[in-house]
Amino acid sequence: MSQLLQALVNGVMTGTLIAVPAIGFSAIFAVLRYPNFAIAAYATIGAFAAWWANVAMALPVPAALLVAFAVTGLIGVVAEETSLKRLRNNGALIVAIASIALNLVLENIVRFIFGNEMRGYDLPIARDMRFGDLRIGPQQLQSLLLAVAIMAAMFLFLRYTRFGKAMRAVADNPDLARLKGIDPAKIAIVTIFIGAGLTGVGGVLIGLDTSIDPLTGYRVLLSVFAAAVLGGLGSIPGAVVGALMLGIAEELALLVVPATYRTGVGFVAILLMLTFRPRGILGERAA
Amino acid sequence: MLSYLIFTLTLCAIYGLLALSLNLIWGGAGLVNLGLAGFFAVGAYASALATGAGAPVLIGWGAALVVGAAVGLVVTFATLRLRDDYLAIVTLGFAEVIRLVALNERWLTNGSDGISGIKAPLKAELGTQNFAYFYLGLATLVLVVVWALLRRLDASPYGRALKAIREDQQLAAFAGKPVLRFKLQAFALSAAIAALAGALYAHFQSYVSPDHFQPLITIYIFLAVTAGGVGRPSGAVLGAYLVVIFLEATRFVTEWVPGLQPVQLAAMREMLIGIALILVLHLKPQGILPECIPKAPVPPTAA
């Protein structure tokens, strides 16, 4: 029983961490209408940018997160403008393939600079907190709170700011948005900045839990996709719900299958969801 | 140097088969398969295990074809009603799961140690040097046969129907084509060809391990098909040769850059591949040998 409860708690924590990059991925998908595989590299870049801020510049974690957000957002915009933008007219598939190539390039730039070794953040070692039989690491708790704060900020941004409203308008109906005088190119840049930036922050949160290396982002790519598909591709609340469900499913599955099959759980989750509810939990716009 | 050349050309033929496989499904039916490395692995392990259990090499290759087609059918059954972007995500996941299975099911695959000592046909009789020539000939022959068959398929009514589905599947369905069945057949055939390439690879290397089936291979093949020309078998094969030669050339180029760590050299090579793929998509999206679109046959005028 306590094992089950512990798995649930862990699942919520993993889920919240996946939710941040999943929001980034979903935002890009909602506005630009293609699955961006380069988010794996964005997560890695964010993790390394924050590592540099945290270890080399001795900044605390929240400040390092800001650095990660800004650096990844900027790199995302530059990458999009130089290598993906012109391909958007050729259909989602071509852009998706180009984003895989882009991912390869960015990932290897990180590898070129930092090598393959694993690195850890400079964090105080703390004893797990115990609640009865449950154990929670203070670092996990901090990451959880940070992730929740980031999600809250994102929701407020989408609901109350001009840019947020414009983003939702473009996601909803690009043609109508253009008629209303919203410049789609500008919205695309802002979306990429925020989407890539959030993915970078997500990479940091995941790295805080363990260690980072050039494949950090790639390892969570499938989970992020699974979360987004589960929740409904392109839906931001869906990304959060999907991530939480996936996190819980992954941790529960660990009770019965070996830990190495963790990413397999995401794959099975995608298949089941697509078979029974192809638009995801909160997705409406599948066409 | 000569044996290196023969090695490279054999690899070209194997990648050529993979490119034909992708071209059939992507250029033909317009479905994207990001799980190519997974089917490649399935074929390699199927043949390695079958011949390891005592079967002759040809039976091993047959096993690879059958298992590849069967796995292809399973994947397509689960995914065929999906849109392109979903299919891309699911097939990527499939390749990853195959790699996980190969890594973890030690009883079957020997885990990360891989399977070594895979039968090399006639190697004992021919000697190492002659075997290399023989295998190059064999792999090239298989490539030529598959290429010729796919070229016929491409020009046949079946190929035209596939392309009709690629262009507009609703219209194709309206014209009375059983779209789902066409897609299933095409995907299964494509998967079988990728698996055959895997079997050729396994017996060529005499050794397979999960490391051989990184997603990077799928990217190589996408580069090959895009560069050569999507939708044309000759283009896919040409693209595969160019990509392997390009890959090997980057090995020499990066050696000339002084003062770099091995990991940096490897990173540079992979970077070059990614940049090449992006450049090809930008500059020559139709490829070197663009698809030739046959004129619609003139219906006989009613007498």
XYZ file of C-alpha atoms in Angstrom:
590
model
C 0.000 0.000 0.000
C 2.663 2.489 1.015
C 4.609 1.364 -2.044
C 1.646 2.280 -4.199
C 1.279 5.653 -2.509
C 4.976 6.341 -2.939
C 4.657 5.487 -6.645
C 1.758 7.922 -6.946
C 3.710 10.692 -5.259
C 6.743 10.029 -7.435
C 4.472 9.936 -10.478
C 3.058 13.369 -9.746
C 6.601 14.696 -9.374
C 7.849 13.141 -12.626
C 4.684 14.301 -14.329
C 5.149 17.906 -13.282
C 8.712 17.849 -14.555
C 7.666 16.451 -17.960
C 4.807 18.947 -18.087
C 7.113 21.945 -18.524
C 8.785 20.797 -21.762
C 5.458 19.321 -22.885
C 3.893 22.779 -22.603
C 6.738 24.147 -24.714
C 6.244 21.457 -27.342
C 2.467 21.937 -27.376
C 2.720 25.714 -27.694
C 4.947 25.337 -30.765
C 2.651 22.691 -32.213
C -0.492 24.736 -31.582
C 0.774 27.825 -33.370
C 3.103 26.438 -36.053
C 1.386 23.093 -36.654
C 4.362 20.788 -36.788
C 5.914 18.424 -34.235
C 9.299 19.890 -33.362
C 11.781 17.107 -32.661
C 14.462 19.672 -31.846
C 12.913 20.096 -28.397
C 15.222 17.279 -27.274
C 18.204 19.495 -28.040
C 16.483 22.523 -26.512
C 16.055 20.642 -23.235
C 19.724 19.646 -23.315
C 20.851 23.178 -24.128
C 18.770 24.533 -21.267
C 20.253 21.994 -18.885
C 23.802 22.950 -19.907
C 23.137 26.691 -19.861
C 21.837 26.377 -16.325
C 24.767 24.162 -15.369
C 27.138 26.854 -16.586
C 25.222 29.529 -14.649
C 25.010 27.370 -11.551
C 28.492 25.878 -11.408
C 30.707 28.358 -13.239
C 28.904 31.564 -12.244
C 27.707 30.239 -8.866
C 24.131 31.421 -9.348
C 21.294 29.868 -7.343
C 18.877 27.539 -9.113
C 16.014 29.997 -9.815
C 18.441 32.433 -11.463
C 19.988 29.577 -13.435
C 16.493 28.696 -14.659
C 16.090 32.219 -16.014
C 19.426 31.945 -17.800
C 18.329 28.609 -19.275
C 15.034 30.089 -20.429
C 16.670 33.061 -22.147
C 19.518 31.112 -23.769
C 17.302 28.297 -25.059
C 14.632 30.699 -26.243
C 17.174 32.694 -28.228
C 18.778 29.607 -29.739
C 15.333 28.300 -30.594
C 14.437 31.493 -32.442
C 17.740 31.598 -34.333
C 17.433 27.921 -35.303
C 13.847 28.328 -36.411
C 14.553 31.431 -38.496
C 17.646 29.989 -40.171
C 16.666 26.403 -40.808
C 12.973 25.678 -40.396
C 11.019 28.805 -41.332
C 11.353 28.542 -45.097
C 10.262 24.906 -45.059
C 6.943 25.569 -43.351
C 5.144 25.924 -46.683
C 6.142 22.400 -47.689
C 4.001 20.732 -45.074
C 4.367 19.581 -41.474
C 6.256 16.430 -42.368
C 9.172 18.147 -44.077
C 9.556 20.599 -41.180
C 9.446 17.689 -38.748
C 12.229 15.908 -40.641
C 14.267 19.101 -40.763
C 13.765 19.497 -37.025
C 15.275 16.036 -36.509
C 18.329 17.164 -38.459
C 18.389 20.385 -36.459
C 18.247 18.357 -33.266
C 21.264 16.360 -34.405
C 23.221 19.538 -35.123
C 22.387 21.248 -31.820
C 22.933 18.131 -29.727
C 26.362 17.693 -31.237
C 27.297 21.324 -30.693
C 26.676 20.666 -26.992
C 28.733 17.475 -27.215
C 31.519 19.325 -29.029
C 31.759 21.936 -26.288
C 31.104 19.865 -23.179
C 32.026 16.305 -24.162
C 30.107 13.203 -23.175
C 30.749 13.190 -19.415
C 27.880 13.471 -17.015
C 27.726 16.610 -14.935
C 25.777 17.446 -11.817
C 24.510 20.738 -10.518
C 26.028 22.335 -7.488
C 23.364 21.530 -4.942
C 23.399 21.019 -1.201
C 22.938 17.395 -0.266
C 19.857 17.038 1.854
C 18.180 14.200 3.626
C 14.804 12.995 2.324
C 11.791 14.239 4.200
C 9.609 11.531 5.645
C 5.851 11.611 6.024
C 4.959 8.320 7.636
C 6.216 5.808 5.064
C 6.519 8.352 2.261
C 9.866 9.835 1.326
C 10.247 13.081 -0.566
C 13.546 14.731 -1.441
C 13.744 18.467 -0.710
C 15.253 18.960 -4.164
C 12.298 17.186 -5.757
C 9.952 19.357 -3.767
C 11.748 22.502 -4.875
C 11.603 21.382 -8.522
C 7.931 20.619 -8.117
C 7.219 24.080 -6.760
C 9.294 25.704 -9.498
C 7.459 23.705 -12.164
C 4.088 24.675 -10.720
C 5.123 28.333 -10.583
C 6.273 28.180 -14.229
C 3.004 26.599 -15.309
C 0.994 29.210 -13.416
C 2.988 31.976 -15.071
C 2.356 30.424 -18.480
C -1.385 30.235 -17.888
C -1.521 33.844 -16.707
C 0.521 34.877 -19.748
C -1.827 33.117 -22.164
C -4.957 34.415 -20.500
C -4.189 38.022 -19.719
C -1.454 39.402 -21.969
C -1.854 40.707 -25.492
C 0.696 38.267 -26.825
C -0.892 35.391 -24.980
C -4.289 36.200 -26.404
C -2.836 36.615 -29.890
C -1.091 33.244 -29.581
C -4.338 31.567 -28.655
C -6.092 33.312 -31.529
C -3.513 32.091 -34.059
C -3.644 28.588 -32.609
C -7.405 28.613 -32.893
C -7.778 29.978 -36.384
C -4.741 31.435 -38.174
C -6.715 32.959 -41.023
C -9.168 34.734 -38.777
C -6.293 35.954 -36.600
C -4.577 37.442 -39.644
C -7.787 39.174 -40.704
C -7.951 40.711 -37.261
C -4.532 42.258 -37.818
C -2.384 39.818 -35.856
C 1.015 39.411 -37.493
C 1.592 35.637 -37.709
C 5.361 36.011 -38.181
C 5.676 37.952 -34.937
C 3.509 35.472 -33.071
C 5.589 32.613 -34.480
C 8.797 34.142 -33.106
C 7.321 34.777 -29.665
C 5.891 31.257 -29.575
C 9.192 29.678 -30.514
C 11.007 31.777 -27.915
C 8.604 30.752 -25.171
C 8.255 27.151 -26.335
C 11.985 26.542 -26.682
C 12.659 28.469 -23.468
C 10.182 26.374 -21.486
C 11.653 23.197 -22.923
C 15.081 24.396 -21.797
C 13.756 25.050 -18.290
C 12.231 21.579 -18.352
C 15.645 20.165 -19.203
C 17.094 21.873 -16.122
C 14.367 20.551 -13.825
C 14.971 17.039 -15.127
C 18.728 17.467 -14.746
C 18.371 18.701 -11.150
C 16.963 15.329 -10.271
C 19.956 13.360 -11.557
C 22.787 14.506 -13.797
C 23.088 15.932 -17.284
C 24.860 14.901 -20.496
C 24.279 15.640 -24.205
C 21.524 13.020 -24.406
C 19.506 14.374 -21.466
C 16.909 15.856 -23.770
C 16.726 12.908 -26.108
C 15.964 10.570 -23.238
C 12.824 12.497 -22.304
C 11.737 13.219 -25.878
C 9.400 10.263 -26.037
C 7.850 11.031 -22.665
C 7.240 14.611 -23.739
C 5.628 13.474 -26.983
C 3.566 10.929 -25.090
C 2.368 13.581 -22.634
C 1.423 15.914 -25.471
C -0.379 13.195 -27.433
C -2.172 11.910 -24.331
C -3.454 15.352 -23.496
C -4.279 16.207 -27.103
C -1.629 17.592 -29.452
C -1.536 21.367 -29.288
C -3.555 21.748 -26.107
C -1.587 23.361 -23.297
C -3.811 22.303 -20.382
C -3.829 18.908 -22.118
C -0.039 18.797 -21.969
C -0.179 19.221 -18.184
C -2.879 16.604 -17.701
C -1.129 14.217 -20.103
C 2.202 14.682 -18.328
C 0.706 13.957 -14.922
C -1.033 10.835 -16.212
C 2.108 9.666 -17.938
C 4.246 10.320 -14.856
C 1.898 8.279 -12.695
C 1.675 5.528 -15.329
C 5.479 5.338 -15.578
C 5.966 5.100 -11.829
C 3.176 2.558 -11.404
C 4.594 0.494 -14.246
C 7.916 0.388 -12.419
C 6.213 -1.795 -9.833
C 5.760 -4.515 -12.454
C 8.330 -4.010 -15.244
C 12.077 -3.308 -15.070
C 13.078 0.364 -14.838
C 14.809 0.262 -18.206
C 11.438 -0.055 -19.934
C 10.298 3.295 -18.603
C 10.231 4.998 -22.011
C 8.334 1.985 -23.323
C 5.461 2.952 -21.034
C 5.161 6.255 -22.875
C 5.036 4.410 -26.175
C 2.295 2.065 -25.014
C 0.384 5.025 -23.580
C 0.520 6.779 -26.958
C -0.739 3.692 -28.767
C -3.608 3.057 -26.359
C -4.699 6.675 -26.383
C -4.603 6.932 -30.156
C -6.578 3.742 -30.545
C -9.411 4.726 -28.248
C -9.424 8.497 -28.326
C -7.328 9.769 -31.242
C -7.677 13.395 -30.213
C -6.345 12.947 -26.709
C -7.990 13.851 -23.434
C -8.398 17.576 -24.007
C -7.696 17.842 -27.712
C -10.408 18.997 -30.019
C -8.630 20.045 -33.154
C -7.302 16.851 -34.673
C -8.045 17.611 -38.296
C 42.862 0.666 -48.618
C 41.246 -1.779 -51.044
C 39.510 -3.713 -48.286
C 38.292 -0.406 -46.873
C 36.835 0.429 -50.267
C 35.103 -2.940 -50.475
C 33.761 -2.491 -46.964
C 32.373 0.930 -47.880
C 30.730 -0.335 -51.062
C 29.081 -3.204 -49.199
C 27.749 -0.728 -46.677
C 26.486 1.365 -49.608
C 24.464 -1.583 -50.872
C 22.955 -2.221 -47.432
C 22.043 1.434 -46.974
C 20.704 1.367 -50.516
C 18.214 -1.304 -49.456
C 17.181 0.794 -46.471
C 16.742 3.786 -48.751
C 14.553 1.716 -51.089
C 12.488 0.659 -48.101
C 11.938 4.254 -47.005
C 11.323 5.390 -50.542
C 8.585 2.815 -51.014
C 6.671 3.918 -47.961
C 7.464 7.641 -47.939
C 7.861 8.365 -51.639
C 5.182 5.870 -52.573
C 2.385 6.056 -50.040
C 3.440 9.290 -48.353
C 3.746 7.659 -44.918
C 6.730 8.561 -42.807
C 8.581 5.841 -40.945
C 10.934 7.171 -38.293
C 11.350 3.637 -37.015
C 13.531 2.427 -39.850
C 16.394 1.613 -37.487
C 13.963 -0.571 -35.548
C 13.022 -2.683 -38.570
C 16.694 -2.868 -39.518
C 17.391 -4.244 -36.046
C 14.490 -6.698 -36.183
C 15.852 -8.205 -39.395
C 19.413 -8.362 -38.108
C 18.419 -10.125 -34.896
C 15.945 -12.441 -36.650
C 18.585 -13.706 -39.054
C 21.305 -13.837 -36.384
C 19.087 -15.903 -34.093
C 17.790 -18.204 -36.828
C 21.250 -19.011 -38.164
C 22.573 -19.205 -34.611
C 20.040 -21.971 -34.024
C 21.502 -23.853 -36.969
C 19.492 -22.653 -39.946
C 21.341 -21.955 -43.193
C 21.916 -18.312 -44.078
C 19.237 -18.179 -46.747
C 16.638 -19.399 -44.249
C 17.892 -16.701 -41.877
C 17.250 -14.072 -44.520
C 13.837 -15.538 -45.180
C 13.142 -15.327 -41.452
C 14.203 -11.684 -41.482
C 11.791 -10.936 -44.340
C 8.897 -12.703 -42.639
C 9.489 -11.271 -39.167
C 10.060 -7.804 -40.632
C 6.804 -7.929 -42.591
C 4.930 -9.256 -39.564
C 6.251 -6.525 -37.275
C 5.477 -3.993 -39.990
C 1.874 -5.215 -40.079
C 1.549 -4.950 -36.312
C 2.892 -1.409 -36.299
C 0.653 -0.350 -39.153
C -2.461 -1.907 -37.681
C -1.929 0.211 -34.617
C -1.182 3.393 -36.530
C -2.712 3.480 -39.987
C -5.640 5.678 -39.181
C -3.301 8.294 -37.801
C -2.257 11.565 -39.296
C 1.327 12.012 -40.516
C 2.656 13.741 -37.429
C 1.254 11.117 -35.104
C 2.678 8.352 -37.275
C 6.099 9.990 -37.085
C 5.976 10.065 -33.291
C 4.726 6.501 -32.974
C 7.289 4.993 -35.351
C 10.071 6.829 -33.540
C 8.800 5.279 -30.326
C 8.697 1.880 -31.971
C 12.396 2.007 -32.861
C 13.228 3.006 -29.315
C 11.207 0.113 -27.893
C 12.980 -2.359 -30.184
C 16.302 -1.019 -28.947
C 15.133 -1.363 -25.333
C 14.039 -4.937 -25.939
C 17.374 -5.765 -27.587
C 19.136 -4.204 -24.624
C 17.137 -5.848 -21.852
C 15.971 -9.260 -22.993
C 19.294 -10.944 -22.408
C 17.901 -14.459 -22.824
C 17.080 -13.621 -26.438
C 19.538 -10.978 -27.560
C 22.408 -11.213 -25.081
C 21.769 -7.603 -24.068
C 24.380 -4.939 -24.637
C 27.054 -7.591 -25.301
C 25.291 -8.349 -28.552
C 25.426 -11.535 -30.599
C 28.802 -12.381 -32.047
C 30.017 -15.127 -34.335
C 27.123 -14.782 -36.757
C 27.613 -17.090 -39.721
C 29.387 -15.516 -42.644
C 28.293 -17.540 -45.677
C 31.172 -19.380 -47.422
C 33.789 -17.442 -45.446
C 35.683 -20.601 -44.485
C 35.772 -21.787 -48.115
C 36.685 -18.438 -49.652
C 39.082 -16.906 -47.146
C 38.743 -13.428 -45.713
C 39.758 -11.456 -48.794
C 37.644 -13.401 -51.266
C 34.743 -13.418 -48.858
C 34.787 -9.621 -48.857
C 34.517 -9.588 -52.680
C 31.863 -12.281 -52.608
C 29.746 -10.499 -50.030
C 30.033 -7.207 -51.872
C 28.763 -8.971 -55.001
C 25.972 -10.655 -53.079
C 24.781 -7.498 -51.329
C 24.937 -5.547 -54.590
C 22.994 -8.286 -56.356
C 20.265 -8.208 -53.720
C 20.139 -4.432 -54.051
C 19.840 -4.600 -57.832
C 17.081 -7.206 -57.670
C 15.070 -5.270 -55.103
C 15.635 -2.048 -57.033
C 14.429 -3.628 -60.288
C 11.326 -5.032 -58.589
C 10.500 -1.725 -56.945
C 11.027 0.132 -60.197
C 8.499 -2.131 -61.845
C 6.168 -1.637 -58.919
C 6.644 2.111 -59.198
C 5.552 2.112 -62.834
C 2.732 -0.378 -62.386
C -0.907 0.431 -61.686
C -0.206 -0.567 -58.086
C 2.514 2.082 -57.811
C 0.267 4.684 -59.370
C -2.491 3.845 -56.912
C -0.043 4.254 -54.034
C 0.952 7.666 -55.296
C -2.654 8.612 -55.702
C -3.091 7.765 -52.028
C -0.056 9.881 -51.202
C -1.456 12.870 -53.025
C -5.023 12.667 -51.787
C -6.212 9.617 -49.951
C -9.823 10.709 -49.798
C -9.892 11.106 -53.533
C -8.198 7.736 -53.994
C -10.763 6.111 -51.735
C -13.497 7.830 -53.693
C -12.024 6.408 -56.888
C -12.516 2.957 -55.414
C -9.008 2.207 -54.130
C -8.919 0.233 -50.874
C -6.664 2.804 -49.188
C -6.140 0.987 -45.912
C -5.195 -2.276 -47.584
C -2.755 -0.524 -49.896
C -1.105 1.187 -46.967
C -0.864 -2.037 -44.984
C 0.730 -3.884 -47.894
C 3.141 -1.083 -48.656
C 4.205 -0.732 -45.036
C 4.684 -4.475 -44.593
C 6.730 -4.716 -47.788
C 8.802 -1.712 -46.803
C 9.422 -3.164 -43.340
C 10.447 -6.489 -44.882
C 13.014 -4.759 -47.108
C 14.465 -2.886 -44.134
C 14.644 -6.173 -42.232
C 16.417 -7.830 -45.159
C 18.952 -5.017 -45.072
C 19.395 -5.795 -41.379
C 19.995 -9.474 -42.122
C 22.605 -8.589 -44.771
C 24.250 -6.315 -42.250
C 24.309 -8.926 -39.483
C 26.072 -11.536 -41.618
C 28.425 -8.919 -43.013
C 29.580 -7.757 -39.570
C 29.239 -11.200 -37.921
C 28.202 -9.206 -34.870
C 25.129 -7.232 -33.821
C 24.459 -5.237 -30.682
C 21.868 -2.616 -29.745
C 24.507 0.066 -30.411
C 24.321 -0.696 -34.123
C 20.745 0.468 -34.352
C 20.825 4.044 -33.135
C 18.162 6.433 -34.465
C 21.033 8.069 -36.338
C 20.686 5.415 -39.064
C 17.150 6.581 -39.739
C 18.483 10.111 -40.199
C 21.142 8.868 -42.637
C 18.477 7.197 -44.704
C 16.231 10.228 -44.706
C 19.186 12.228 -45.951
C 19.831 9.594 -48.627
C 16.275 9.536 -49.922
C 15.872 13.308 -49.792
C 19.171 13.906 -51.560
C 18.575 11.249 -54.182
C 14.982 12.111 -54.931
C 11.867 11.102 -53.036
C 9.538 8.882 -55.019
C 12.061 7.343 -57.366
C 13.869 4.086 -56.582
C 16.965 5.033 -58.602
C 17.133 8.274 -56.661
C 16.996 6.465 -53.332
C 19.862 4.148 -54.297
C 21.987 6.993 -55.660
C 21.291 8.950 -52.479
C 22.407 6.040 -50.301
C 25.738 5.752 -52.135
C 26.291 9.493 -51.860
C 25.479 9.518 -48.155
C 27.790 6.634 -47.283
C 30.587 8.207 -49.321
C 29.896 11.549 -47.659
C 29.950 9.858 -44.236
C 33.256 8.181 -44.928
C 34.677 11.394 -46.381
C 33.843 13.280 -43.177
C 35.991 10.717 -41.374
C 39.011 11.897 -43.371
C 38.149 15.579 -43.235
C 37.784 15.590 -39.481
C 41.128 13.822 -39.143
C 42.810 16.813 -40.732
C 41.502 19.183 -38.100
C 44.258 19.224 -35.484
C 43.938 19.321 -31.727
C 40.489 17.823 -31.321
C 39.366 15.092 -28.953
C 37.858 11.939 -30.485
C 34.482 12.867 -29.022
C 34.697 16.242 -30.746
C 35.516 14.602 -34.065
C 32.515 12.324 -33.723
C 30.338 15.305 -32.822
C 31.589 17.181 -35.876
C 30.695 14.307 -38.185
C 27.169 14.071 -36.849
C 26.808 17.847 -37.085
C 27.813 17.700 -40.752
C 25.132 15.080 -41.417
C 22.468 17.230 -39.827
C 23.593 20.331 -41.693
C 23.675 18.396 -44.970
C 20.098 17.196 -44.478
C 18.857 20.710 -43.714
C 20.711 22.116 -46.727
C 19.302 19.474 -49.059
C 15.778 20.154 -47.837
C 16.303 23.858 -48.475
C 18.205 23.797 -51.736
C 17.066 20.691 -53.517
C 13.891 19.345 -51.942
C 13.172 17.277 -55.061
C 16.555 15.562 -54.905
C 19.120 14.916 -57.602
C 16.882 12.542 -59.535
C 13.422 14.057 -59.132
C 10.429 11.825 -59.365
C 9.236 11.358 -62.940
C 5.518 11.690 -63.034
C 4.122 9.650 -65.902
C 1.447 11.179 -68.056
C -2.011 9.907 -67.357
C -2.888 7.195 -69.866
C -5.314 8.417 -72.509
C -8.542 6.508 -72.192
C -9.552 4.858 -75.440
C -12.183 6.984 -77.106
C -15.513 5.331 -77.339
C -16.105 4.001 -80.786
